[in-house]
CSV table of C-alpha atoms in Angstrom, one decimal:
chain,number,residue,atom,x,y,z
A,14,UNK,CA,-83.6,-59.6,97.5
A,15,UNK,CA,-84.6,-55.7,97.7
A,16,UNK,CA,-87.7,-54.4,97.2
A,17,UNK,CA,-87.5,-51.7,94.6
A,18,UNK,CA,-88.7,-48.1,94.4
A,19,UNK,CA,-91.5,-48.6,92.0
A,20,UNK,CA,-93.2,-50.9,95.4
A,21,UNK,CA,-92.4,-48.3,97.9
A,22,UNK,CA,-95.4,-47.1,99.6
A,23,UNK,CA,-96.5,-43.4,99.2
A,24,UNK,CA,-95.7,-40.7,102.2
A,25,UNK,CA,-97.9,-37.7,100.6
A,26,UNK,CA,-99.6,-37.7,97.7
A,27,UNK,CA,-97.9,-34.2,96.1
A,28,UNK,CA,-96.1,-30.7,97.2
A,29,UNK,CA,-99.0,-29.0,98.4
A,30,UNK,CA,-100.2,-31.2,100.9
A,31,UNK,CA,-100.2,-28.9,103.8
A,32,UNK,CA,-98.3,-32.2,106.2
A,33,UNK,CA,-96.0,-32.5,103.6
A,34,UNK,CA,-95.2,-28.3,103.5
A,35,UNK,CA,-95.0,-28.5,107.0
A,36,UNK,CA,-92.7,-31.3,107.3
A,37,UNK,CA,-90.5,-29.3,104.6
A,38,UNK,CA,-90.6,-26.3,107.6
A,39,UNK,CA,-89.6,-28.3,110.1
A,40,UNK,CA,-86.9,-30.2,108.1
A,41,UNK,CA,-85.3,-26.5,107.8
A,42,UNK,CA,-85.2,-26.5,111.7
A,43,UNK,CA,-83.5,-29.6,111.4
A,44,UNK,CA,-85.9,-32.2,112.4
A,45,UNK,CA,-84.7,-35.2,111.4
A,46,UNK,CA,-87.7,-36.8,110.8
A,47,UNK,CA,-89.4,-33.9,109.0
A,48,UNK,CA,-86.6,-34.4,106.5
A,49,UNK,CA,-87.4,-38.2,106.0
A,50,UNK,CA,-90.8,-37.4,105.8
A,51,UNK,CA,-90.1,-35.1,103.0
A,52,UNK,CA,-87.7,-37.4,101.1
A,53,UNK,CA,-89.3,-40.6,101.2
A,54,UNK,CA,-92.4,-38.6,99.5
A,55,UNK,CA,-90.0,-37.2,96.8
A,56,UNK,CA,-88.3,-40.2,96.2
A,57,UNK,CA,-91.7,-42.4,96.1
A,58,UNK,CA,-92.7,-43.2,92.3
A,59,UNK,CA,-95.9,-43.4,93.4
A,60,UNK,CA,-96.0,-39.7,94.0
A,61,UNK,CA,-97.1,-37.3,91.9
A,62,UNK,CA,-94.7,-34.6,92.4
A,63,UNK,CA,-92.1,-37.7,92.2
A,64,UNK,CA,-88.5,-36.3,92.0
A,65,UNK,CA,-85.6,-38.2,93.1
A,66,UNK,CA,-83.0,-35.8,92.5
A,67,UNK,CA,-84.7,-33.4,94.8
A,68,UNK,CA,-85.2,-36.2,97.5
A,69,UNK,CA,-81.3,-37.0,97.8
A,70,UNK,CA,-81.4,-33.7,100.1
A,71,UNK,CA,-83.7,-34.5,102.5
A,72,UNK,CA,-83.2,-38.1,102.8
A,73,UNK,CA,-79.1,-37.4,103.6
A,74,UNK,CA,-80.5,-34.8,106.4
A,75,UNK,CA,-82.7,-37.3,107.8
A,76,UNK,CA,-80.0,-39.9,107.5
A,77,UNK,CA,-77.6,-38.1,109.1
A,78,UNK,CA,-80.1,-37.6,112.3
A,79,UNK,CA,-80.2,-41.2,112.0
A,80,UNK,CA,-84.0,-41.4,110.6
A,81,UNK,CA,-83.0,-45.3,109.7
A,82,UNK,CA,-86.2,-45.5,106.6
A,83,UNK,CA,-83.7,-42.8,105.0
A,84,UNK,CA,-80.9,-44.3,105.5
A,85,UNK,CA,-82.6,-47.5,103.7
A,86,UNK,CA,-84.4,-45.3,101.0
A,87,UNK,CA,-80.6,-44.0,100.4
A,88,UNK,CA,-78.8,-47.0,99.9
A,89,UNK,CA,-81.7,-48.4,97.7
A,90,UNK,CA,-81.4,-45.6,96.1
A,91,UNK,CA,-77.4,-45.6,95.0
A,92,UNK,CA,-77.9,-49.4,94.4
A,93,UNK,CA,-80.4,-49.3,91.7
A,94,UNK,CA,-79.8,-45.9,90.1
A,95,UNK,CA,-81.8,-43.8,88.1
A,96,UNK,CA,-81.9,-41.6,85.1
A,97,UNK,CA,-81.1,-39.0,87.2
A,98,UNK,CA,-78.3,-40.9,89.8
A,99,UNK,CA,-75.8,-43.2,88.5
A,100,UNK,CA,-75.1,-46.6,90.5
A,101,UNK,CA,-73.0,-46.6,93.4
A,102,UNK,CA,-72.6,-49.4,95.1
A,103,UNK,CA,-69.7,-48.5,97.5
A,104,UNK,CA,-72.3,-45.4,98.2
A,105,UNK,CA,-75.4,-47.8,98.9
A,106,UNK,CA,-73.5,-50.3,100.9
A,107,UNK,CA,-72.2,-47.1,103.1
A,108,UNK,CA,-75.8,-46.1,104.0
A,109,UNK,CA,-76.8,-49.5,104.5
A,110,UNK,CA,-74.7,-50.3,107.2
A,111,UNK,CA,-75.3,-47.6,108.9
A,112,UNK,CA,-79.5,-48.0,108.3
A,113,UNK,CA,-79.3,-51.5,109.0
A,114,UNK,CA,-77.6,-50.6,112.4
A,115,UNK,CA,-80.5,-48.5,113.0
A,116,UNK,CA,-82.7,-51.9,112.8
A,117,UNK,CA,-84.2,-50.5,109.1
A,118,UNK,CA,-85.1,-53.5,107.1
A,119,UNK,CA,-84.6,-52.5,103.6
A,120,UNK,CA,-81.4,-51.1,104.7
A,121,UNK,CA,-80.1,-54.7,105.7
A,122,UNK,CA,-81.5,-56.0,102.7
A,123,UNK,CA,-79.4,-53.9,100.4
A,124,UNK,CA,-76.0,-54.5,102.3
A,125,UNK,CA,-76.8,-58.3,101.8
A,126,UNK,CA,-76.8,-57.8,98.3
A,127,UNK,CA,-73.8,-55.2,98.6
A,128,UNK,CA,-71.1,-57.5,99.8
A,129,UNK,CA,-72.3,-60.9,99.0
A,130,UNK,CA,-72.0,-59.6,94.8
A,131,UNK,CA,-68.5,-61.8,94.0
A,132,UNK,CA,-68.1,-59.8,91.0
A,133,UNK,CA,-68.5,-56.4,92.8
A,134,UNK,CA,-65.6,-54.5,94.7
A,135,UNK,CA,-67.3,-54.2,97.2
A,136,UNK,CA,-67.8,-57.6,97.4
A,137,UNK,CA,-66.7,-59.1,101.0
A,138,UNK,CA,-67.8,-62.4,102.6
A,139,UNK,CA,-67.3,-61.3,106.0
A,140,UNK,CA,-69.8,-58.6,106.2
A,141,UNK,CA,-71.9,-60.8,103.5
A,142,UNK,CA,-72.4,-63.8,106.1
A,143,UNK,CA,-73.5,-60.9,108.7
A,144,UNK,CA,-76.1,-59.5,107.3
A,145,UNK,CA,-76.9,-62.8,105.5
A,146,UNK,CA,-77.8,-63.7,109.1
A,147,UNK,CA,-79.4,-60.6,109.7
A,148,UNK,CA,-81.6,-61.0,107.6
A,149,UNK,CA,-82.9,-64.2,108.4
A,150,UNK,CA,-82.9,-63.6,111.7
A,151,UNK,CA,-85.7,-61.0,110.2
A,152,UNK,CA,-87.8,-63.2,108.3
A,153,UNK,CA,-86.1,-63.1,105.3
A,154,UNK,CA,-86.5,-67.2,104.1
A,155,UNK,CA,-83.9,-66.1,101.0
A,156,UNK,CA,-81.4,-65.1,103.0
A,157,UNK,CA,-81.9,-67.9,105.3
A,158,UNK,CA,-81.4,-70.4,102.0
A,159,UNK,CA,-77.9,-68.8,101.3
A,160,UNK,CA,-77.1,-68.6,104.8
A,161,UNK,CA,-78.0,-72.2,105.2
A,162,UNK,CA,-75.9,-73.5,101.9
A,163,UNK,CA,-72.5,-71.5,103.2
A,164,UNK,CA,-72.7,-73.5,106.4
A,165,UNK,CA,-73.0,-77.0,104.5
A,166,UNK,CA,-69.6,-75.5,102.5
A,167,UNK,CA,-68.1,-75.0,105.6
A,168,UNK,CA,-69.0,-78.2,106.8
A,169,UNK,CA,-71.4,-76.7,109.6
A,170,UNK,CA,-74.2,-79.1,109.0
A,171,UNK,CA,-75.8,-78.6,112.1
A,172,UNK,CA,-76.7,-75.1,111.8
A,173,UNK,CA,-77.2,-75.6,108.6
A,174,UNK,CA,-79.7,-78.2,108.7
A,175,UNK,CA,-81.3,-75.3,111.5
A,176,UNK,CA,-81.3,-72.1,109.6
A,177,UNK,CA,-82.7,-74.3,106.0
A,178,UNK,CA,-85.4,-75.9,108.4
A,179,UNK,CA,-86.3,-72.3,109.7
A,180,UNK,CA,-86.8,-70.9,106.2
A,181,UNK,CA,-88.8,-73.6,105.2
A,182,UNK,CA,-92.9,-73.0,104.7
A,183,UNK,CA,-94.0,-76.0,102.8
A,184,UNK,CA,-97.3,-73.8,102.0
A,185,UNK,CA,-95.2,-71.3,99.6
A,186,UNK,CA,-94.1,-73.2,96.4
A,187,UNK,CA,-91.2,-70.5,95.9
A,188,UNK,CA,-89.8,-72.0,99.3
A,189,UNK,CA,-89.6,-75.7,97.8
A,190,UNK,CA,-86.2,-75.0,96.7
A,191,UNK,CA,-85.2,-74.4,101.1
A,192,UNK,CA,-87.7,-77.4,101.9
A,193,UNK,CA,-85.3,-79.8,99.8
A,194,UNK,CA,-82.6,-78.6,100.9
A,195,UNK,CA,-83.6,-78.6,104.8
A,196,UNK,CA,-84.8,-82.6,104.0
A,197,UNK,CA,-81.8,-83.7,102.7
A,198,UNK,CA,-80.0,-82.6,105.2
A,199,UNK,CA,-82.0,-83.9,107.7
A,200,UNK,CA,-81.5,-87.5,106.1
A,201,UNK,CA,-77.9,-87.0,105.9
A,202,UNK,CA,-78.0,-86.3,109.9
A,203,UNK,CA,-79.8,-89.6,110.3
A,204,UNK,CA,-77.8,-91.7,108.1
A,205,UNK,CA,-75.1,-90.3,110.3
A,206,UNK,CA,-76.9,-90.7,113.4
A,207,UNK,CA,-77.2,-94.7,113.2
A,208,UNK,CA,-73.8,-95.1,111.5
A,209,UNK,CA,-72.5,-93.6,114.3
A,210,UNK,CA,-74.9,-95.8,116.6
A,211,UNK,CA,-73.6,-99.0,115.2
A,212,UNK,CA,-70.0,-97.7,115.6
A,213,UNK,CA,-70.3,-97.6,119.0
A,214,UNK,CA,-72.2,-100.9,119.4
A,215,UNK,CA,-69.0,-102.7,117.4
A,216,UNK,CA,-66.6,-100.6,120.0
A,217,UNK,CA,-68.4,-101.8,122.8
A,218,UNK,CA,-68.2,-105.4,121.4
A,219,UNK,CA,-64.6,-105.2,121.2
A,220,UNK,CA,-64.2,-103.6,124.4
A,221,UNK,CA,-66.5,-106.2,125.8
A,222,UNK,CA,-64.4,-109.0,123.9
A,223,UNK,CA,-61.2,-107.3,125.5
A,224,UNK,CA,-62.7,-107.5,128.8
A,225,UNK,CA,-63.3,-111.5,128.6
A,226,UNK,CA,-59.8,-111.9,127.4
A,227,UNK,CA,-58.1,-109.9,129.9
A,228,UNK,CA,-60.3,-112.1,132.5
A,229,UNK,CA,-58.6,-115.1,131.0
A,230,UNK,CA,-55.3,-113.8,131.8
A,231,UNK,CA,-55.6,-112.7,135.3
A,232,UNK,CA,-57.3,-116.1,135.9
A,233,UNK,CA,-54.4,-118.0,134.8
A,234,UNK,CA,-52.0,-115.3,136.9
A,235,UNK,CA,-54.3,-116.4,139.7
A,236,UNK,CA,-54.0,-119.9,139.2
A,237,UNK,CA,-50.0,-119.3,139.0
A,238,UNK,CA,-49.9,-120.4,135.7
A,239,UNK,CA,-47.9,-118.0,134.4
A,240,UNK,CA,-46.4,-119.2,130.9
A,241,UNK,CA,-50.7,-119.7,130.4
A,242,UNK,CA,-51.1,-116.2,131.0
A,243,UNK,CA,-48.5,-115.3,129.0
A,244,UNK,CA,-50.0,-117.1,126.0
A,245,UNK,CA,-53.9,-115.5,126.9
A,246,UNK,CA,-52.2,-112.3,126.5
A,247,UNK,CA,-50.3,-112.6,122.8
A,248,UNK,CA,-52.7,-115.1,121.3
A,249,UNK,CA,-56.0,-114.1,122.8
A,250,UNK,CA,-56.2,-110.6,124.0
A,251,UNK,CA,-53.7,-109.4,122.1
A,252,UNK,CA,-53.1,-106.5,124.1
A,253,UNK,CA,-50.1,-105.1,125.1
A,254,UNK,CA,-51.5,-104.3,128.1
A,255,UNK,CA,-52.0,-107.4,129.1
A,256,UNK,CA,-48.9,-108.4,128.0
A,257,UNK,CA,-47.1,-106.0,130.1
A,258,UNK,CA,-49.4,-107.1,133.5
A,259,UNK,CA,-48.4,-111.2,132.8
A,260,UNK,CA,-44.9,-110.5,132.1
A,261,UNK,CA,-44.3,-108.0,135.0
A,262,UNK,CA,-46.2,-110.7,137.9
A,263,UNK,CA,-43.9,-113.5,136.3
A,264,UNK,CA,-40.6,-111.9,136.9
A,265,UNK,CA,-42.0,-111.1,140.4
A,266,UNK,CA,-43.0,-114.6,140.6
A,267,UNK,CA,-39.4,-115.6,139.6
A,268,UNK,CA,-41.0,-117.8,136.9
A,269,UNK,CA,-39.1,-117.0,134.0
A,270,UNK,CA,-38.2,-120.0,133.5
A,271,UNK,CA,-41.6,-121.9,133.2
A,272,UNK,CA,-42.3,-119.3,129.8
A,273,UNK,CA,-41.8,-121.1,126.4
A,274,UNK,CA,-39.1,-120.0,124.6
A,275,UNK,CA,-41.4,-118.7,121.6
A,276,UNK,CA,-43.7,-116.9,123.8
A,277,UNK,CA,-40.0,-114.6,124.7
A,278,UNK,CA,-39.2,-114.1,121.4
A,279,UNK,CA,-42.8,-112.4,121.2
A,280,UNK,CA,-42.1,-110.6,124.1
A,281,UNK,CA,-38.6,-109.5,122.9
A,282,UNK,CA,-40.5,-107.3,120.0
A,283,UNK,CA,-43.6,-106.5,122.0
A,284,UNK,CA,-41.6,-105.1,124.6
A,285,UNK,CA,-38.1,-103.4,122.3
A,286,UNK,CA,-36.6,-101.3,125.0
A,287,UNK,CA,-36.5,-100.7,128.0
A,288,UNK,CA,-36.5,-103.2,131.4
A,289,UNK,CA,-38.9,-105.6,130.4
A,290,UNK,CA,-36.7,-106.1,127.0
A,291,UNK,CA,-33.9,-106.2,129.3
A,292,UNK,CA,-35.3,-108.9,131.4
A,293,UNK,CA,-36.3,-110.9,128.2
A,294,UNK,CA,-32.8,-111.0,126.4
A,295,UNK,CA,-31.2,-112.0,129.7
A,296,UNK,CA,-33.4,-115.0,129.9
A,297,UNK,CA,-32.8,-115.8,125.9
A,298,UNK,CA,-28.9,-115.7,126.4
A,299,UNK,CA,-29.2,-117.8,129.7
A,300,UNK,CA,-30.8,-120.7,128.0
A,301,UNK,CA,-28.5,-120.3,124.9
A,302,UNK,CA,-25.6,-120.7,126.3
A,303,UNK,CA,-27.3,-123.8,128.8
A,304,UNK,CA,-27.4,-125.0,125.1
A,305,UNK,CA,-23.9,-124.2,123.5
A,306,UNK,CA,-21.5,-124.9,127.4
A,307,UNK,CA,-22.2,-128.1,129.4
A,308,UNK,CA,-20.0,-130.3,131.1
A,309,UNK,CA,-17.8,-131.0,127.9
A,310,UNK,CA,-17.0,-127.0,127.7
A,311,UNK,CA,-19.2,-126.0,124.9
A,312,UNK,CA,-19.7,-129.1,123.3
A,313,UNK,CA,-21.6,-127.9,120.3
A,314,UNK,CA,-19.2,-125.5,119.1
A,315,UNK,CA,-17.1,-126.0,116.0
A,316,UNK,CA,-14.6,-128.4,116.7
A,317,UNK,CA,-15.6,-129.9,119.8
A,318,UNK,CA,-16.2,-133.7,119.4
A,319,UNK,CA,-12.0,-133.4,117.3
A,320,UNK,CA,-10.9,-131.8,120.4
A,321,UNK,CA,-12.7,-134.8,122.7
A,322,UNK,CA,-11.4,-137.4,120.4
A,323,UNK,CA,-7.7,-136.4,120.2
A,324,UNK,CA,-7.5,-135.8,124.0
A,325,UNK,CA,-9.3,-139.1,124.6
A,326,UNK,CA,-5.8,-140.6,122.2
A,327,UNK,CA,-3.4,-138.8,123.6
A,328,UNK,CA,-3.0,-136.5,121.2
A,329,UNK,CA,-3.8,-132.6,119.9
A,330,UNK,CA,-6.3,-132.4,117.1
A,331,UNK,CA,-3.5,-130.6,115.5
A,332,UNK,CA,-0.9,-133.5,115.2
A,333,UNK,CA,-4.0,-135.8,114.4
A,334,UNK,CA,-4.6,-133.5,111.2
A,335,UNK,CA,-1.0,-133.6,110.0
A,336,UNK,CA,-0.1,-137.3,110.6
A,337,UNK,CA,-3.5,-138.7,108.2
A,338,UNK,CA,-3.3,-138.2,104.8
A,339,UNK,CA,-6.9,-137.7,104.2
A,340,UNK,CA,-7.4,-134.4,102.8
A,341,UNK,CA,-11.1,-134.4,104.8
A,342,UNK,CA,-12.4,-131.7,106.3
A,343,UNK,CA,-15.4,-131.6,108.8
A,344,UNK,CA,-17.9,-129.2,107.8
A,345,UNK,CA,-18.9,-126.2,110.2
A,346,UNK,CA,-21.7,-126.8,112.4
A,347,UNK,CA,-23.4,-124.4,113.5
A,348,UNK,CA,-23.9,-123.7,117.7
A,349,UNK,CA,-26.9,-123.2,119.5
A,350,UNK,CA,-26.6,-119.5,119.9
A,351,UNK,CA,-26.5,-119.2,115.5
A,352,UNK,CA,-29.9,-122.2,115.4
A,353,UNK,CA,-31.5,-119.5,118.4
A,354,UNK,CA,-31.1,-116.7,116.2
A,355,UNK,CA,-32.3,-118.2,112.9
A,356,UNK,CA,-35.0,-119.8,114.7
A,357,UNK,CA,-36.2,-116.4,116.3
A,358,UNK,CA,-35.8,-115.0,113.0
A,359,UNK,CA,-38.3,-117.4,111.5
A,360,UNK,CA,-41.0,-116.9,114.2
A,361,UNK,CA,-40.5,-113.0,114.1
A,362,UNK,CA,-41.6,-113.1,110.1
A,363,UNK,CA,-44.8,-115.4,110.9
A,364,UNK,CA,-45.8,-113.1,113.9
A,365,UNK,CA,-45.6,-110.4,111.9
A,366,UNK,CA,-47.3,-111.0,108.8
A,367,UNK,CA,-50.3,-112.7,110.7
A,368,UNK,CA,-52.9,-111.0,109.7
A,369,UNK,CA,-55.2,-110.8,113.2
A,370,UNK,CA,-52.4,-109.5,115.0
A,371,UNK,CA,-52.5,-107.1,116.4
A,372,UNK,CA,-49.5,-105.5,117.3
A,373,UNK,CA,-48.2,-105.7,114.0
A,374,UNK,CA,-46.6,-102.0,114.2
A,375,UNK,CA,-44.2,-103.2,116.9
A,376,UNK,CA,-42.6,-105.4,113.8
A,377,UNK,CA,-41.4,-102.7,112.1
């Protein structure tokens, strides 16, 4: 990631080079950039009158006047070490943020590789990512590579796919690494891209199917056909929707009655509170007990046809029962009301376990 000192390019050759004497002068005045001079020769291994110890002087001055190549040289400096300076990483990353916000390069560089180390204290992937971006905002296809992996983990593919495209120079074979990633994430964006694209061609299907049912159904509420559109509405669109619009312009219809008796039991769950449920039990419980009281005063109850008989002789049931010796009873039959129930009961287990319908969750 960062250049080190033994590639640094030469600022004076040795000590008695009269630019470099004079740059010493004015470093004493406090010229910030006559100090840098000064201690990027010194600390240059290139130089003959090399001396990195020494340079640590000059190159703090300069930094200090913000000369932003000493503040780089500095924390390159404290991140590699020497035989004469021990590694200090806290040290480097300290003058490389402060470099690096004084636009020096190798400054950036080295605060990159500062906080993104996991094993390092000073490890810390918030100021990691910045710089990481810094950097590739620079040029640097390396730190574009990282940059562009820690968006995929994050699930960012989009700039990710970006930032590994960016880095990517098919002419350099060190890049290859970046080229692959970059092209597999561009597949994975277009294997995406027309799974997505058929998604929406089913939806619009469906909605397109929904359409043509719900047609159905206001054609038969047209026709006043309303038990039809009733029917159109569970067994066709199968929405409750269109459900609620047949329902609601038969009660204003007052044609409640025309609606098979089935088709309300459907309606009773699709519909479990509320008016419309209201409006459906009342119409269940007026044709039950149609069923259970007619002219004979609830005929099909228990008991009826022994009452009918003994009033038809001239006598109570009662005093039938305990003048005949038979021991017989007449077994219970059940009334309309209990066959209504059972019989709903039934149809509400095949509704729900059909496996197209589609209001399945109102069965639970």
């Amino acid at each position: 990631m960062v250049a080190g000192l033994a590639f640094c390019s030469s600022a004076a050759k040795a000590s008695d080079d009269p630019e470099i004497a004079q740059a010493i002068a004015d470093c004493e005045r406090k010229v910030s950039v006559a100090c840098g001079t000064v201690g990027l020769a010194y600390s240059d291994p290139a130089n003959d009158q090399y001396d990195i110890f020494l340079s640590l002087r000059f190159l703090q001055e300069a930094c200090r006047g913000n000369h932003a190549a000493s503040c780089g040289r500095l924390a390159l400096v404290y991140l590699e070490g020497s035989e004469d300076i021990e590694v200090d990483r806290a040290t480097a990353g300290r003058f490389a943020i402060k470099g690096c916000s004084l636009f020096d390069k190798t400054a950036c560089e080295v605060a990159e590789t500062v906080f993104a180390e996991a094993s390092s204290d000073q490890f810390d992937a918030e100021k990691a990512l910045r710089y990481r971006r810094v950097n590739c905002d620079q040029g640097g296809w390396r730190s574009c590579e990282d940059l562009a992996r820690i968006y995929y983990n994050l699930g960012e593919f989009e700039p990710a796919e970006q930032v590994a495209a960016k880095a990517c120079d098919p002419a350099h074979s060190e890049q290859r690494s970046v080229c692959e990633f970059a092209a597999s994430l561009r597949l994975r964006r277009e294997e995406i891209e027309r799974a997505l694209a058929e998604r929406r061609d089913a939806q619009r299907r469906r909605l397109a199917e929904r359409e043509r049912a719900s047609q159905v159904v206001h054609s038969f509420l047209g026709q006043g056909k309303y038990d039809s559109a009733i029917y159109a509405a569970i067994y066709h669109s199968r929405q409750l929707s269109d459900a609620r619009i047949a329902f609601e312009a038969t009660l204003q219809a007052g044609a409640l009655g025309s609606v098979y008796k089935d088709h309300l039991y459907v309606l009773d769950y699709w519909f479990p509170s509320g008016r419309l449920n209201a409006a459906v039990n009342a119409e269940i419980e007026r044709r039950s007990r149609g069923d259970d009281c007619g002219i004979y005063n609830c005929t099909n109850m228990p008991g009826a046809s022994s009452r009918r008989w003994a009033a038809g002789a001239g006598r109570t049931a009662a005093s039938r029962s305990s003048s005949s010796a038979s021991s017989f009873q007449p077994a219970r039959m059940k009334s309309a009301a209990e066959i209504s129930r059972e019989t709903r009961n039934r149809y509400r287990t095949a509704h729900c376990t059909m496996n197209n319908n589609a209001n399945r969750y109102l069965c639970n």
